PDB file of C-alpha atoms in Angstrom:
ATOM      1  CA  MET A   1       0.000   0.000   0.000  1.00  0.00           C
ATOM      2  CA  PHE A   2       2.902   2.338   0.736  1.00  0.00           C
ATOM      3  CA  GLY A   3       5.252   1.084  -1.962  1.00  0.00           C
ATOM      4  CA  PRO A   4       7.269   3.395  -4.230  1.00  0.00           C
ATOM      5  CA  GLU A   5       4.355   3.701  -6.693  1.00  0.00           C
ATOM      6  CA  SER A   6       1.646   4.246  -4.090  1.00  0.00           C
ATOM      7  CA  ILE A   7      -0.480   7.390  -4.273  1.00  0.00           C
ATOM      8  CA  TYR A   8      -0.201   7.533  -0.455  1.00  0.00           C
ATOM      9  CA  LYS A   9       3.606   7.617  -0.412  1.00  0.00           C
ATOM     10  CA  GLU A  10       3.955  11.412  -0.209  1.00  0.00           C
ATOM     11  CA  ALA A  11       1.651  11.675   2.778  1.00  0.00           C
ATOM     12  CA  SER A  12       3.357   8.715   4.448  1.00  0.00           C
ATOM     13  CA  ASP A  13       6.830  10.244   3.973  1.00  0.00           C
ATOM     14  CA  LEU A  14       5.616  13.557   5.323  1.00  0.00           C
ATOM     15  CA  ARG A  15       4.247  11.984   8.513  1.00  0.00           C
ATOM     16  CA  ARG A  16       7.366   9.841   8.938  1.00  0.00           C
ATOM     17  CA  SER A  17       9.578  12.930   8.726  1.00  0.00           C
ATOM     18  CA  GLN A  18       7.866  14.377  11.793  1.00  0.00           C
ATOM     19  CA  VAL A  19       8.881  11.304  13.771  1.00  0.00           C
ATOM     20  CA  PHE A  20      12.427  10.738  12.510  1.00  0.00           C
ATOM     21  CA  GLY A  21      13.397  14.344  11.919  1.00  0.00           C
ATOM     22  CA  ASN A  22      14.124  14.090   8.189  1.00  0.00           C
ATOM     23  CA  PRO A  23      11.879  16.715   6.568  1.00  0.00           C
ATOM     24  CA  THR A  24      10.325  15.749   3.262  1.00  0.00           C
ATOM     25  CA  VAL A  25       9.956  18.411   0.595  1.00  0.00           C
ATOM     26  CA  VAL A  26       6.866  17.969  -1.530  1.00  0.00           C
ATOM     27  CA  VAL A  27       7.480  19.299  -5.042  1.00  0.00           C
ATOM     28  CA  LEU A  28       4.329  20.436  -6.798  1.00  0.00           C
ATOM     29  CA  ASP A  29       4.152  20.576 -10.568  1.00  0.00           C
ATOM     30  CA  ASP A  30       1.014  22.705 -10.537  1.00  0.00           C
ATOM     31  CA  ASP A  31       0.779  26.218 -11.906  1.00  0.00           C
ATOM     32  CA  SER A  32       1.840  28.387  -8.959  1.00  0.00           C
ATOM     33  CA  TRP A  33      -0.517  31.273  -9.740  1.00  0.00           C
ATOM     34  CA  ALA A  34      -3.541  28.995 -10.106  1.00  0.00           C
ATOM     35  CA  LEU A  35      -2.622  27.114  -6.928  1.00  0.00           C
ATOM     36  CA  GLU A  36      -2.452  30.414  -5.084  1.00  0.00           C
ATOM     37  CA  VAL A  37      -5.932  31.347  -6.299  1.00  0.00           C
ATOM     38  CA  VAL A  38      -7.303  27.977  -5.197  1.00  0.00           C
ATOM     39  CA  LEU A  39      -5.759  28.343  -1.728  1.00  0.00           C
ATOM     40  CA  TYR A  40      -7.151  31.865  -1.359  1.00  0.00           C
ATOM     41  CA  ALA A  41     -10.592  30.538  -2.236  1.00  0.00           C
ATOM     42  CA  LEU A  42     -10.362  27.592   0.169  1.00  0.00           C
ATOM     43  CA  HIS A  43      -9.330  29.922   2.997  1.00  0.00           C
ATOM     44  CA  HIS A  44     -12.082  32.430   2.143  1.00  0.00           C
ATOM     45  CA  GLN A  45      -9.600  35.208   1.407  1.00  0.00           C
ATOM     46  CA  ASN A  46     -11.976  36.659  -1.134  1.00  0.00           C
ATOM     47  CA  ASP A  47     -10.295  40.066  -1.181  1.00  0.00           C
ATOM     48  CA  LEU A  48      -7.199  38.422  -2.692  1.00  0.00           C
ATOM     49  CA  LEU A  49      -9.054  36.646  -5.492  1.00  0.00           C
ATOM     50  CA  PRO A  50      -8.821  38.016  -9.052  1.00  0.00           C
ATOM     51  CA  HIS A  51     -11.853  39.824 -10.444  1.00  0.00           C
ATOM     52  CA  ARG A  52     -11.390  38.285 -13.884  1.00  0.00           C
ATOM     53  CA  VAL A  53      -9.191  35.663 -15.544  1.00  0.00           C
ATOM     54  CA  GLU A  54      -8.082  34.713 -19.041  1.00  0.00           C
ATOM     55  CA  VAL A  55      -9.095  31.410 -20.619  1.00  0.00           C
ATOM     56  CA  GLU A  56      -5.747  29.696 -19.989  1.00  0.00           C
ATOM     57  CA  GLU A  57      -5.741  30.881 -16.365  1.00  0.00           C
ATOM     58  CA  MET A  58      -9.193  29.385 -15.846  1.00  0.00           C
ATOM     59  CA  VAL A  59      -7.953  26.145 -17.380  1.00  0.00           C
ATOM     60  CA  MET A  60      -5.074  26.014 -14.874  1.00  0.00           C
ATOM     61  CA  ILE A  61      -7.488  26.536 -11.977  1.00  0.00           C
ATOM     62  CA  ALA A  62      -9.701  23.751 -13.310  1.00  0.00           C
ATOM     63  CA  ALA A  63      -6.678  21.447 -13.647  1.00  0.00           C
ATOM     64  CA  ILE A  64      -5.835  21.847  -9.962  1.00  0.00           C
ATOM     65  CA  CYS A  65      -9.458  21.372  -8.923  1.00  0.00           C
ATOM     66  CA  GLU A  66      -9.643  18.178 -10.954  1.00  0.00           C
ATOM     67  CA  LYS A  67      -6.338  16.842  -9.645  1.00  0.00           C
ATOM     68  CA  TYR A  68      -7.175  17.387  -5.977  1.00  0.00           C
ATOM     69  CA  GLU A  69     -10.952  16.896  -6.310  1.00  0.00           C
ATOM     70  CA  LEU A  70     -11.754  20.460  -5.255  1.00  0.00           C
ATOM     71  CA  ALA A  71     -14.307  21.341  -7.927  1.00  0.00           C
ATOM     72  CA  GLN A  72     -17.269  21.330  -5.562  1.00  0.00           C
ATOM     73  CA  ALA A  73     -15.487  23.470  -2.976  1.00  0.00           C
ATOM     74  CA  LEU A  74     -14.337  25.966  -5.631  1.00  0.00           C
ATOM     75  CA  ARG A  75     -17.631  26.035  -7.545  1.00  0.00           C
ATOM     76  CA  PRO A  76     -18.878  29.416  -6.164  1.00  0.00           C
ATOM     77  CA  VAL A  77     -15.595  31.125  -7.078  1.00  0.00           C
ATOM     78  CA  ALA A  78     -15.442  29.319 -10.420  1.00  0.00           C
ATOM     79  CA  ASP A  79     -18.989  30.442 -11.238  1.00  0.00           C
ATOM     80  CA  ARG A  80     -18.043  34.080 -10.704  1.00  0.00           C
ATOM     81  CA  LEU A  81     -14.844  33.853 -12.738  1.00  0.00           C
ATOM     82  CA  PHE A  82     -16.479  31.847 -15.521  1.00  0.00           C
ATOM     83  CA  ARG A  83     -19.184  34.480 -16.040  1.00  0.00           C
ATOM     84  CA  GLY A  84     -16.523  36.755 -17.503  1.00  0.00           C
ATOM     85  CA  LEU A  85     -15.553  34.005 -19.958  1.00  0.00           C
ATOM     86  CA  ARG A  86     -19.075  33.041 -21.020  1.00  0.00           C
ATOM     87  CA  ARG A  87     -18.793  35.040 -24.241  1.00  0.00           C
ATOM     88  CA  GLU A  88     -15.571  33.162 -25.107  1.00  0.00           C
ATOM     89  CA  THR A  89     -17.198  29.729 -25.391  1.00  0.00           C
ATOM     90  CA  GLY A  90     -18.122  30.220 -29.037  1.00  0.00           C
ATOM     91  CA  LYS A  91     -14.784  31.650 -30.128  1.00  0.00           C
ATOM     92  CA  GLN A  92     -12.141  29.843 -32.113  1.00  0.00           C
ATOM     93  CA  GLY A  93      -9.064  28.771 -30.163  1.00  0.00           C
ATOM     94  CA  ASN A  94     -10.840  28.367 -26.820  1.00  0.00           C
ATOM     95  CA  GLU A  95     -11.423  24.617 -27.066  1.00  0.00           C
ATOM     96  CA  ASN A  96      -9.791  24.004 -23.668  1.00  0.00           C
ATOM     97  CA  LEU A  97     -12.828  25.663 -22.077  1.00  0.00           C
ATOM     98  CA  LEU A  98     -14.504  22.295 -22.653  1.00  0.00           C
ATOM     99  CA  PHE A  99     -12.257  20.938 -19.897  1.00  0.00           C
ATOM    100  CA  VAL A 100     -13.317  23.772 -17.570  1.00  0.00           C
ATOM    101  CA  CYS A 101     -16.984  23.033 -18.262  1.00  0.00           C
ATOM    102  CA  GLN A 102     -16.402  19.349 -17.587  1.00  0.00           C
ATOM    103  CA  VAL A 103     -14.646  19.936 -14.262  1.00  0.00           C
ATOM    104  CA  PHE A 104     -17.176  22.413 -12.865  1.00  0.00           C
ATOM    105  CA  GLY A 105     -20.283  20.872 -14.404  1.00  0.00           C
ATOM    106  CA  TYR A 106     -21.386  23.604 -16.819  1.00  0.00           C
ATOM    107  CA  GLU A 107     -23.768  21.538 -18.947  1.00  0.00           C
ATOM    108  CA  GLU A 108     -25.047  24.192 -21.361  1.00  0.00           C
ATOM    109  CA  GLU A 109     -21.580  25.593 -22.026  1.00  0.00           C
ATOM    110  CA  PHE A 110     -20.113  22.083 -22.437  1.00  0.00           C
ATOM    111  CA  GLU A 111     -22.598  21.390 -25.208  1.00  0.00           C
ATOM    112  CA  GLU A 112     -21.937  24.774 -26.822  1.00  0.00           C
ATOM    113  CA  VAL A 113     -18.133  24.444 -26.847  1.00  0.00           C
ATOM    114  CA  SER A 114     -18.235  20.853 -28.108  1.00  0.00           C
ATOM    115  CA  ARG A 115     -20.582  21.892 -30.937  1.00  0.00           C
ATOM    116  CA  GLU A 116     -18.168  24.654 -31.912  1.00  0.00           C
ATOM    117  CA  MET A 117     -15.396  22.061 -32.012  1.00  0.00           C
ATOM    118  CA  VAL A 118     -17.499  19.873 -34.308  1.00  0.00           C
ATOM    119  CA  MET A 119     -18.105  22.834 -36.603  1.00  0.00           C
ATOM    120  CA  ARG A 120     -14.535  24.218 -36.616  1.00  0.00           C
ATOM    121  CA  ALA A 121     -12.457  21.046 -36.908  1.00  0.00           C
ATOM    122  CA  THR A 122     -10.434  20.760 -40.125  1.00  0.00           C
ATOM    123  CA  TYR A 123      -8.316  18.001 -41.626  1.00  0.00           C
ATOM    124  CA  GLU A 124      -4.730  18.699 -42.642  1.00  0.00           C
ATOM    125  CA  PRO A 125      -3.044  15.988 -44.757  1.00  0.00           C
ATOM    126  CA  GLY A 126      -0.073  14.523 -42.933  1.00  0.00           C
ATOM    127  CA  LYS A 127      -1.085  16.079 -39.619  1.00  0.00           C
ATOM    128  CA  GLY A 128      -4.632  14.904 -39.061  1.00  0.00           C
ATOM    129  CA  VAL A 129      -7.532  16.837 -37.564  1.00  0.00           C
ATOM    130  CA  ARG A 130      -6.886  20.324 -36.248  1.00  0.00           C
ATOM    131  CA  PHE A 131      -8.926  22.621 -34.028  1.00  0.00           C
ATOM    132  CA  GLY A 132      -8.624  26.367 -33.712  1.00  0.00           C
ATOM    133  CA  GLU A 133      -6.625  28.576 -36.025  1.00  0.00           C
ATOM    134  CA  ALA A 134      -4.558  27.221 -38.904  1.00  0.00           C
ATOM    135  CA  GLY A 135      -1.114  26.158 -37.789  1.00  0.00           C
ATOM    136  CA  ASN A 136      -2.181  25.657 -34.177  1.00  0.00           C
ATOM    137  CA  GLU A 137      -0.146  22.590 -33.243  1.00  0.00           C
ATOM    138  CA  ARG A 138      -1.109  22.503 -29.561  1.00  0.00           C
ATOM    139  CA  GLY A 139      -4.794  21.826 -29.952  1.00  0.00           C
ATOM    140  CA  PRO A 140      -7.124  21.244 -26.985  1.00  0.00           C
ATOM    141  CA  ARG A 141      -4.543  19.394 -24.892  1.00  0.00           C
ATOM    142  CA  TRP A 142      -6.696  19.422 -21.747  1.00  0.00           C
ATOM    143  CA  VAL A 143      -9.637  17.715 -23.415  1.00  0.00           C
ATOM    144  CA  GLY A 144      -9.794  13.947 -22.960  1.00  0.00           C
ATOM    145  CA  LYS A 145      -8.989  11.661 -25.886  1.00  0.00           C
ATOM    146  CA  GLN A 146     -12.375   9.918 -25.798  1.00  0.00           C
ATOM    147  CA  ILE A 147     -14.184  13.251 -25.976  1.00  0.00           C
ATOM    148  CA  ILE A 148     -12.071  14.327 -28.951  1.00  0.00           C
ATOM    149  CA  GLU A 149     -12.819  11.032 -30.709  1.00  0.00           C
ATOM    150  CA  LYS A 150     -16.553  11.467 -30.146  1.00  0.00           C
ATOM    151  CA  ILE A 151     -16.415  15.038 -31.482  1.00  0.00           C
ATOM    152  CA  LEU A 152     -14.650  13.781 -34.602  1.00  0.00           C
ATOM    153  CA  ASP A 153     -17.265  11.036 -35.049  1.00  0.00           C
ATOM    154  CA  VAL A 154     -20.035  13.638 -34.921  1.00  0.00           C
ATOM    155  CA  ARG A 155     -18.161  15.818 -37.423  1.00  0.00           C
ATOM    156  CA  LYS A 156     -17.632  12.859 -39.752  1.00  0.00           C
ATOM    157  CA  SER A 157     -21.302  11.887 -39.830  1.00  0.00           C
ATOM    158  CA  HIS A 158     -22.452  15.409 -40.742  1.00  0.00           C
ATOM    159  CA  LEU A 159     -19.632  15.847 -43.240  1.00  0.00           C
ATOM    160  CA  GLU A 160     -20.641  12.632 -44.984  1.00  0.00           C
ATOM    161  CA  ALA A 161     -24.263  13.810 -45.129  1.00  0.00           C
ATOM    162  CA  LEU A 162     -23.232  17.023 -46.907  1.00  0.00           C
ATOM    163  CA  ARG A 163     -20.840  15.267 -49.245  1.00  0.00           C
ATOM    164  CA  SER A 164     -23.309  12.543 -50.135  1.00  0.00           C
ATOM    165  CA  TYR A 165     -25.992  15.063 -51.060  1.00  0.00           C
ATOM    166  CA  ALA A 166     -23.572  17.163 -53.116  1.00  0.00           C
ATOM    167  CA  LYS A 167     -22.466  14.068 -55.022  1.00  0.00           C
ATOM    168  CA  SER A 168     -26.045  12.932 -55.626  1.00  0.00           C
ATOM    169  CA  LEU A 169     -26.733  16.162 -57.517  1.00  0.00           C
ATOM    170  CA  HIS A 170     -24.671  15.131 -60.508  1.00  0.00           C
ATOM    171  CA  THR A 171     -24.186  11.374 -60.225  1.00  0.00           C
ATOM    172  CA  ASP A 172     -26.285   8.356 -59.542  1.00  0.00           C
ATOM    173  CA  PRO A 173     -24.379   6.395 -56.837  1.00  0.00           C
ATOM    174  CA  ALA A 174     -25.788   3.152 -58.258  1.00  0.00           C
ATOM    175  CA  HIS A 175     -24.781   3.951 -61.840  1.00  0.00           C
ATOM    176  CA  GLN A 176     -21.208   3.177 -62.855  1.00  0.00           C
ATOM    177  CA  LEU A 177     -21.302   5.614 -65.774  1.00  0.00           C
ATOM    178  CA  GLU A 178     -22.221   8.538 -63.485  1.00  0.00           C
ATOM    179  CA  ILE A 179     -24.993   9.859 -65.739  1.00  0.00           C
ATOM    180  CA  PRO A 180     -26.197  13.401 -64.777  1.00  0.00           C
ATOM    181  CA  LEU A 181     -29.583  13.228 -63.066  1.00  0.00           C
ATOM    182  CA  ARG A 182     -30.919  16.749 -63.672  1.00  0.00           C
ATOM    183  CA  SER A 183     -34.133  16.981 -65.687  1.00  0.00           C
ATOM    184  CA  CYS A 184     -36.610  19.755 -66.462  1.00  0.00           C
ATOM    185  CA  LEU A 185     -39.803  19.635 -64.402  1.00  0.00           C
ATOM    186  CA  GLN A 186     -41.837  21.998 -66.591  1.00  0.00           C
ATOM    187  CA  GLY A 187     -41.347  20.232 -69.906  1.00  0.00           C
ATOM    188  CA  GLY A 188     -42.516  21.917 -73.075  1.00  0.00           C
ATOM    189  CA  VAL A 189     -40.533  23.502 -75.854  1.00  0.00           C
ATOM    190  CA  TYR A 190     -37.826  24.843 -73.547  1.00  0.00           C
ATOM    191  CA  LYS A 191     -37.158  21.521 -71.795  1.00  0.00           C
ATOM    192  CA  ASP A 192     -33.806  20.971 -73.527  1.00  0.00           C
ATOM    193  CA  ASN A 193     -32.747  24.572 -72.853  1.00  0.00           C
ATOM    194  CA  CYS A 194     -33.630  24.234 -69.176  1.00  0.00           C
ATOM    195  CA  GLU A 195     -31.751  20.962 -68.755  1.00  0.00           C
ATOM    196  CA  ALA A 196     -28.697  22.310 -70.564  1.00  0.00           C
ATOM    197  CA  LEU A 197     -28.714  25.418 -68.380  1.00  0.00           C
ATOM    198  CA  GLN A 198     -29.003  23.425 -65.145  1.00  0.00           C
ATOM    199  CA  LEU A 199     -26.372  20.895 -66.174  1.00  0.00           C
ATOM    200  CA  GLY A 200     -23.952  23.614 -67.245  1.00  0.00           C
ATOM    201  CA  HIS A 201     -24.510  25.515 -64.015  1.00  0.00           C
ATOM    202  CA  LEU A 202     -23.962  22.344 -61.998  1.00  0.00           C
ATOM    203  CA  MET A 203     -20.735  21.402 -63.776  1.00  0.00           C
ATOM    204  CA  LYS A 204     -19.437  24.950 -63.341  1.00  0.00           C
ATOM    205  CA  ILE A 205     -20.158  24.843 -59.594  1.00  0.00           C
ATOM    206  CA  VAL A 206     -18.563  21.400 -59.204  1.00  0.00           C
ATOM    207  CA  SER A 207     -15.397  22.754 -60.816  1.00  0.00           C
ATOM    208  CA  LYS A 208     -15.403  26.149 -59.084  1.00  0.00           C
ATOM    209  CA  HIS A 209     -15.917  24.765 -55.579  1.00  0.00           C
ATOM    210  CA  ASN A 210     -13.903  21.549 -56.057  1.00  0.00           C
ATOM    211  CA  LEU A 211     -16.837  19.416 -54.975  1.00  0.00           C
ATOM    212  CA  ASP A 212     -15.086  16.295 -56.269  1.00  0.00           C
ATOM    213  CA  ASP A 213     -11.797  17.045 -54.492  1.00  0.00           C
ATOM    214  CA  GLU A 214     -10.694  16.114 -50.975  1.00  0.00           C
ATOM    215  CA  GLU A 215      -9.461  19.659 -50.403  1.00  0.00           C
ATOM    216  CA  MET A 216     -13.027  20.947 -50.279  1.00  0.00           C
ATOM    217  CA  TRP A 217     -14.122  18.381 -47.698  1.00  0.00           C
ATOM    218  CA  ASN A 218     -11.038  18.789 -45.492  1.00  0.00           C
ATOM    219  CA  GLN A 219     -12.328  22.208 -44.465  1.00  0.00           C
ATOM    220  CA  SER A 220     -14.446  22.897 -41.396  1.00  0.00           C
ATOM    221  CA  LEU A 221     -18.198  22.372 -41.493  1.00  0.00           C
ATOM    222  CA  TYR A 222     -18.513  26.138 -41.138  1.00  0.00           C
ATOM    223  CA  ALA A 223     -16.424  26.761 -44.264  1.00  0.00           C
ATOM    224  CA  ILE A 224     -18.059  23.992 -46.305  1.00  0.00           C
ATOM    225  CA  SER A 225     -21.622  25.017 -45.473  1.00  0.00           C
ATOM    226  CA  THR A 226     -20.846  28.688 -46.163  1.00  0.00           C
ATOM    227  CA  GLN A 227     -19.519  27.830 -49.623  1.00  0.00           C
ATOM    228  CA  LEU A 228     -22.535  25.686 -50.454  1.00  0.00           C
ATOM    229  CA  LEU A 229     -25.038  28.259 -49.198  1.00  0.00           C
ATOM    230  CA  ASN A 230     -23.375  30.971 -51.288  1.00  0.00           C
ATOM    231  CA  ILE A 231     -24.055  29.098 -54.543  1.00  0.00           C
ATOM    232  CA  LYS A 232     -26.429  31.237 -56.593  1.00  0.00           C
ATOM    233  CA  ASN A 233     -29.643  30.007 -58.173  1.00  0.00           C
ATOM    234  CA  LEU A 234     -29.884  29.919 -61.982  1.00  0.00           C
ATOM    235  CA  TYR A 235     -32.948  29.096 -64.073  1.00  0.00           C
ATOM    236  CA  LEU A 236     -35.100  30.166 -67.032  1.00  0.00           C
ATOM    237  CA  PRO A 237     -37.520  32.853 -65.776  1.00  0.00           C
ATOM    238  CA  LYS A 238     -40.972  33.398 -67.208  1.00  0.00           C
ATOM    239  CA  ASN A 239     -40.762  36.010 -69.983  1.00  0.00           C
ATOM    240  CA  SER A 240     -41.906  36.741 -73.525  1.00  0.00           C
ATOM    241  CA  ALA A 241     -39.727  33.926 -74.892  1.00  0.00           C
ATOM    242  CA  CYS A 242     -40.475  31.388 -72.154  1.00  0.00           C
ATOM    243  CA  ALA A 243     -44.077  30.925 -71.103  1.00  0.00           C
ATOM    244  CA  GLU A 244     -43.264  28.960 -67.942  1.00  0.00           C
ATOM    245  CA  ASP A 245     -41.120  29.838 -64.937  1.00  0.00           C
ATOM    246  CA  HIS A 246     -38.467  27.118 -64.536  1.00  0.00           C
ATOM    247  CA  SER A 247     -37.339  28.113 -61.029  1.00  0.00           C
ATOM    248  CA  GLY A 248     -38.662  24.794 -59.720  1.00  0.00           C
ATOM    249  CA  CYS A 249     -36.224  22.962 -61.979  1.00  0.00           C
ATOM    250  CA  SER A 250     -33.136  24.388 -60.272  1.00  0.00           C
ATOM    251  CA  TRP A 251     -31.111  22.093 -58.040  1.00  0.00           C
ATOM    252  CA  VAL A 252     -29.805  24.992 -55.892  1.00  0.00           C
ATOM    253  CA  PRO A 253     -32.772  25.413 -53.469  1.00  0.00           C
ATOM    254  CA  GLY A 254     -32.667  21.705 -52.688  1.00  0.00           C
ATOM    255  CA  LEU A 255     -28.971  21.947 -51.909  1.00  0.00           C
ATOM    256  CA  HIS A 256     -29.515  24.940 -49.630  1.00  0.00           C
ATOM    257  CA  ASN A 257     -32.303  23.125 -47.781  1.00  0.00           C
ATOM    258  CA  ALA A 258     -30.107  20.061 -47.321  1.00  0.00           C
ATOM    259  CA  VAL A 259     -27.274  22.188 -45.905  1.00  0.00           C
ATOM    260  CA  GLN A 260     -29.636  23.945 -43.494  1.00  0.00           C
ATOM    261  CA  ARG A 261     -31.007  20.611 -42.291  1.00  0.00           C
ATOM    262  CA  VAL A 262     -27.501  19.349 -41.590  1.00  0.00           C
ATOM    263  CA  LEU A 263     -26.554  22.533 -39.719  1.00  0.00           C
ATOM    264  CA  GLU A 264     -29.695  22.356 -37.596  1.00  0.00           C
ATOM    265  CA  SER A 265     -28.964  18.736 -36.737  1.00  0.00           C
ATOM    266  CA  VAL A 266     -25.449  19.407 -35.412  1.00  0.00           C
ATOM    267  CA  LYS A 267     -25.544  19.065 -31.632  1.00  0.00           C
ATOM    268  CA  GLY A 268     -22.824  19.287 -29.045  1.00  0.00           C
ATOM    269  CA  LEU A 269     -21.994  16.523 -26.571  1.00  0.00           C
ATOM    270  CA  ARG A 270     -23.983  16.114 -23.372  1.00  0.00           C
ATOM    271  CA  LEU A 271     -21.991  16.545 -20.194  1.00  0.00           C
ATOM    272  CA  THR A 272     -23.913  13.757 -18.468  1.00  0.00           C
ATOM    273  CA  ASN A 273     -22.131  11.287 -20.755  1.00  0.00           C
ATOM    274  CA  TRP A 274     -18.694  12.575 -19.757  1.00  0.00           C
ATOM    275  CA  PRO A 275     -18.193  12.688 -15.978  1.00  0.00           C
ATOM    276  CA  VAL A 276     -15.115  14.511 -14.788  1.00  0.00           C
ATOM    277  CA  ARG A 277     -11.862  12.584 -14.978  1.00  0.00           C
ATOM    278  CA  ARG A 278     -10.057  11.654 -11.773  1.00  0.00           C
ATOM    279  CA  GLU A 279      -6.316  11.774 -11.219  1.00  0.00           C
ATOM    280  CA  GLY A 280      -4.754   8.362 -11.745  1.00  0.00           C
ATOM    281  CA  ARG A 281      -7.903   6.785 -13.223  1.00  0.00           C
TER     282      ARG A 281
END
C-alpha cells in the first residue's frame, strides 16, 4: 500500500519525517498562480481573489481542482470567474474551455463548446484533424482523448451527409457511368434549354468549388456550409420567350435546404455522458 508507486507515499513520507526528523519536501508541478488562487478561495480570502481571468488561467485553476478533487469546494468562485468568460465559449481557439466546463459541471456551455469544435475542426493531410486557427499545433490538450474522438465522429457523420448530397446532384451512386440526373420539371418547348442550363450551371459549380476534391471536404463544417449556401440560383424565368417559370427545376434550393437541415442537426456533446476525470484513473 505504501510502496514506491503508491499514491499515499507522499503523505506517508511527510508523517514519517515528523517522527524521525528528516523533513520531506513535496514538489508540486502545478501552476503556482492557479494554486495560489485555489488556496485563497479555500481559505475564504476573497479580497485576494482576481476579479477576472483569461481562458488559460481558468484552465489552470480547473486542472488543480480536478487533480485534488476540489471542484465542488471551488464552484462558487469558479462560477463568478467563468461568467466573464461566457462570451468566449463560441470563439475559435478556446477549445480548452470544454475541460473547464467538464470539471465544474457547466452543462449548457459544455454542449456549446463541443458543438463549436465539431463545426470548426479541419483536416490537414499529414497532420490529421486540427482545431482552432490554422497552424495551431497545440490543440485542446486538456480535453480527454475519448471526448475528442466522439467530437470527430459527430463531425464525420455530418460531413458525410453534406458530401453525399452534393455528389447525388450530378451522379447516380448506383450507376457506374455517373450519368447526370438533372431533368426539367416543366417540360414543353424549352425543356432541352432548361436541362442544358441546369447541367452547365452544376458542372461549373462542381469545378469552381472543387466538390469532387478532398481539399473541399477537409475544411471545417462552417467553411463547407458557407460555400454551399453561397451558390447562386440559376434558371429560365418566365418572360416573352419562355411561357413557364423554370425556377422549380433548379437544383440549388434543394442543396440549400439540405445544408440547413444538416446545420440544424449538429448538436454538441452532453456533459452527463462525460463525468469529470479523476487523477490516476
